[in-house]
GROMACS .gro file of C-alpha atoms in nm:
model
  149
    1UNK     CA    1  -1.239  -4.360   4.584
    2UNK     CA    2  -1.033  -4.087   4.737
    3UNK     CA    3  -0.750  -3.906   4.564
    4UNK     CA    4  -0.476  -4.116   4.722
    5UNK     CA    5  -0.641  -4.443   4.616
    6UNK     CA    6  -0.681  -4.310   4.263
    7UNK     CA    7  -0.315  -4.204   4.248
    8UNK     CA    8  -0.203  -4.545   4.376
    9UNK     CA    9  -0.421  -4.720   4.119
   10UNK     CA   10  -0.286  -4.499   3.844
   11UNK     CA   11   0.071  -4.581   3.948
   12UNK     CA   12  -0.016  -4.953   3.940
   13UNK     CA   13  -0.139  -4.905   3.582
   14UNK     CA   14   0.189  -4.736   3.488
   15UNK     CA   15   0.379  -5.029   3.645
   16UNK     CA   16   0.168  -5.272   3.441
   17UNK     CA   17   0.251  -5.067   3.130
   18UNK     CA   18   0.622  -5.101   3.204
   19UNK     CA   19   0.595  -5.471   3.284
   20UNK     CA   20   0.400  -5.537   2.963
   21UNK     CA   21   0.650  -5.347   2.749
   22UNK     CA   22   0.951  -5.516   2.913
   23UNK     CA   23   0.794  -5.861   2.871
   24UNK     CA   24   0.729  -5.784   2.506
   25UNK     CA   25   1.094  -5.694   2.450
   26UNK     CA   26   1.204  -6.032   2.580
   27UNK     CA   27   0.938  -6.212   2.380
   28UNK     CA   28   1.011  -6.016   2.062
   29UNK     CA   29   1.381  -6.090   2.080
   30UNK     CA   30   1.319  -6.463   2.142
   31UNK     CA   31   1.102  -6.507   1.830
   32UNK     CA   32   1.320  -6.590   1.527
   33UNK     CA   33   1.347  -6.310   1.273
   34UNK     CA   34   1.234  -6.555   1.005
   35UNK     CA   35   0.895  -6.580   1.178
   36UNK     CA   36   0.792  -6.228   1.080
   37UNK     CA   37   0.419  -6.296   1.118
   38UNK     CA   38   0.462  -6.399   1.483
   39UNK     CA   39   0.675  -6.092   1.550
   40UNK     CA   40   0.416  -5.866   1.386
   41UNK     CA   41   0.131  -6.029   1.579
   42UNK     CA   42   0.321  -5.981   1.906
   43UNK     CA   43   0.369  -5.613   1.821
   44UNK     CA   44  -0.001  -5.569   1.742
   45UNK     CA   45  -0.096  -5.738   2.072
   46UNK     CA   46   0.139  -5.504   2.257
   47UNK     CA   47  -0.018  -5.199   2.091
   48UNK     CA   48  -0.369  -5.314   2.184
   49UNK     CA   49  -0.281  -5.386   2.546
   50UNK     CA   50  -0.086  -5.062   2.585
   51UNK     CA   51  -0.377  -4.869   2.441
   52UNK     CA   52  -0.611  -5.025   2.699
   53UNK     CA   53  -0.376  -4.932   2.983
   54UNK     CA   54  -0.342  -4.575   2.851
   55UNK     CA   55  -0.721  -4.543   2.843
   56UNK     CA   56  -0.736  -4.657   3.205
   57UNK     CA   57  -0.465  -4.406   3.300
   58UNK     CA   58  -0.661  -4.131   3.124
   59UNK     CA   59  -0.971  -4.231   3.318
   60UNK     CA   60  -0.777  -4.213   3.645
   61UNK     CA   61  -0.647  -3.868   3.549
   62UNK     CA   62  -1.001  -3.742   3.489
   63UNK     CA   63  -1.127  -3.894   3.815
   64UNK     CA   64  -0.836  -3.744   4.010
   65UNK     CA   65  -0.901  -3.400   3.859
   66UNK     CA   66  -1.270  -3.432   3.940
   67UNK     CA   67  -1.203  -3.538   4.302
   68UNK     CA   68  -0.949  -3.259   4.358
   69UNK     CA   69  -1.184  -2.995   4.217
   70UNK     CA   70  -1.464  -3.115   4.446
   71UNK     CA   71  -1.248  -3.127   4.759
   72UNK     CA   72  -1.314  -2.879   5.033
   73UNK     CA   73  -1.001  -2.667   5.096
   74UNK     CA   74  -1.020  -2.772   5.460
   75UNK     CA   75  -0.972  -3.136   5.353
   76UNK     CA   76  -0.637  -3.055   5.191
   77UNK     CA   77  -0.429  -3.122   5.498
   78UNK     CA   78  -0.048  -3.102   5.505
   79UNK     CA   79  -0.040  -3.482   5.549
   80UNK     CA   80  -0.257  -3.535   5.239
   81UNK     CA   81  -0.042  -3.293   5.038
   82UNK     CA   82   0.274  -3.476   5.150
   83UNK     CA   83   0.131  -3.815   5.049
   84UNK     CA   84   0.014  -3.680   4.714
   85UNK     CA   85   0.361  -3.537   4.648
   86UNK     CA   86   0.516  -3.877   4.729
   87UNK     CA   87   0.282  -4.055   4.489
   88UNK     CA   88   0.343  -3.797   4.218
   89UNK     CA   89   0.720  -3.834   4.268
   90UNK     CA   90   0.682  -4.212   4.236
   91UNK     CA   91   0.483  -4.157   3.919
   92UNK     CA   92   0.756  -3.932   3.775
   93UNK     CA   93   1.013  -4.206   3.843
   94UNK     CA   94   0.786  -4.458   3.672
   95UNK     CA   95   0.744  -4.231   3.372
   96UNK     CA   96   1.123  -4.209   3.332
   97UNK     CA   97   1.125  -4.590   3.329
   98UNK     CA   98   0.847  -4.587   3.066
   99UNK     CA   99   1.060  -4.362   2.846
  100UNK     CA  100   1.362  -4.590   2.888
  101UNK     CA  101   1.164  -4.903   2.799
  102UNK     CA  102   1.000  -4.726   2.505
  103UNK     CA  103   1.341  -4.621   2.379
  104UNK     CA  104   1.448  -4.987   2.380
  105UNK     CA  105   1.125  -5.080   2.203
  106UNK     CA  106   1.181  -4.819   1.935
  107UNK     CA  107   1.537  -4.941   1.881
  108UNK     CA  108   1.414  -5.301   1.845
  109UNK     CA  109   1.146  -5.199   1.596
  110UNK     CA  110   1.393  -4.982   1.404
  111UNK     CA  111   1.641  -5.271   1.389
  112UNK     CA  112   1.365  -5.497   1.260
  113UNK     CA  113   1.263  -5.237   1.001
  114UNK     CA  114   1.622  -5.202   0.882
  115UNK     CA  115   1.655  -5.579   0.852
  116UNK     CA  116   1.337  -5.601   0.646
  117UNK     CA  117   1.449  -5.319   0.418
  118UNK     CA  118   1.785  -5.490   0.359
  119UNK     CA  119   1.606  -5.815   0.283
  120UNK     CA  120   1.381  -5.637   0.032
  121UNK     CA  121   1.684  -5.478  -0.134
  122UNK     CA  122   1.861  -5.816  -0.161
  123UNK     CA  123   1.548  -5.972  -0.305
  124UNK     CA  124   1.513  -5.693  -0.560
  125UNK     CA  125   1.880  -5.727  -0.657
  126UNK     CA  126   1.838  -6.103  -0.701
  127UNK     CA  127   1.530  -6.046  -0.915
  128UNK     CA  128   1.715  -5.795  -1.133
  129UNK     CA  129   2.014  -6.030  -1.168
  130UNK     CA  130   1.782  -6.313  -1.270
  131UNK     CA  131   1.614  -6.097  -1.532
  132UNK     CA  132   1.953  -5.994  -1.674
  133UNK     CA  133   2.066  -6.355  -1.685
  134UNK     CA  134   1.744  -6.467  -1.848
  135UNK     CA  135   1.765  -6.189  -2.111
  136UNK     CA  136   2.125  -6.282  -2.192
  137UNK     CA  137   2.042  -6.652  -2.206
  138UNK     CA  138   1.745  -6.604  -2.441
  139UNK     CA  139   1.954  -6.400  -2.684
  140UNK     CA  140   2.241  -6.648  -2.672
  141UNK     CA  141   2.023  -6.955  -2.717
  142UNK     CA  142   1.841  -6.831  -3.023
  143UNK     CA  143   1.502  -6.882  -2.858
  144UNK     CA  144   1.384  -6.557  -3.012
  145UNK     CA  145   1.460  -6.703  -3.356
  146UNK     CA  146   1.244  -7.008  -3.276
  147UNK     CA  147   0.949  -6.782  -3.202
  148UNK     CA  148   0.978  -6.608  -3.536
  149UNK     CA  149   0.977  -6.933  -3.728
   0.00000   0.00000   0.00000
C-alpha cells in the first residue's frame, strides 16, 4: 500500500471509531437505568471495540511512518504532498469530532456514576433507618427481657 491508501484507510478507521461511539451513546441512553447489567455490558463492548480500532490506527501510523521513511525524495511530488495535507486535514477534523463524541460519552458515564452513588446513599440511609427502628422496637417490646429469662 502506498502512503495515500494508508492515510485513507486510517481515516476510515477513525470514522468507524466515531460511528461506534455515537451508536453506543444512542444505545446506552435507550437502555433503562434499572437494567444496570445491560448498560455495563454495553460499555464493556464499546471499550473492547474501541481498543481494536485504536490498535488498527496505531498499525496504520507505523506503516505510514515506515513508508514515508523509505520513500525516495524524488517521489515526494508537490501533488503527493498536497494530497497528504488534505488527508491529514480531514483526519484533524475527524479527531475534533472524536473529542466531541468522547466528551458526550464521559458526561453520560459521569451521569450514570452520579446516579449510582445517589442510589447507594439512599440505600445506606434506608438501612440505617431500619436499624434504628429495629433497635427502638426491640427495647420497647421487651424482647431483650425475654432473652434473659
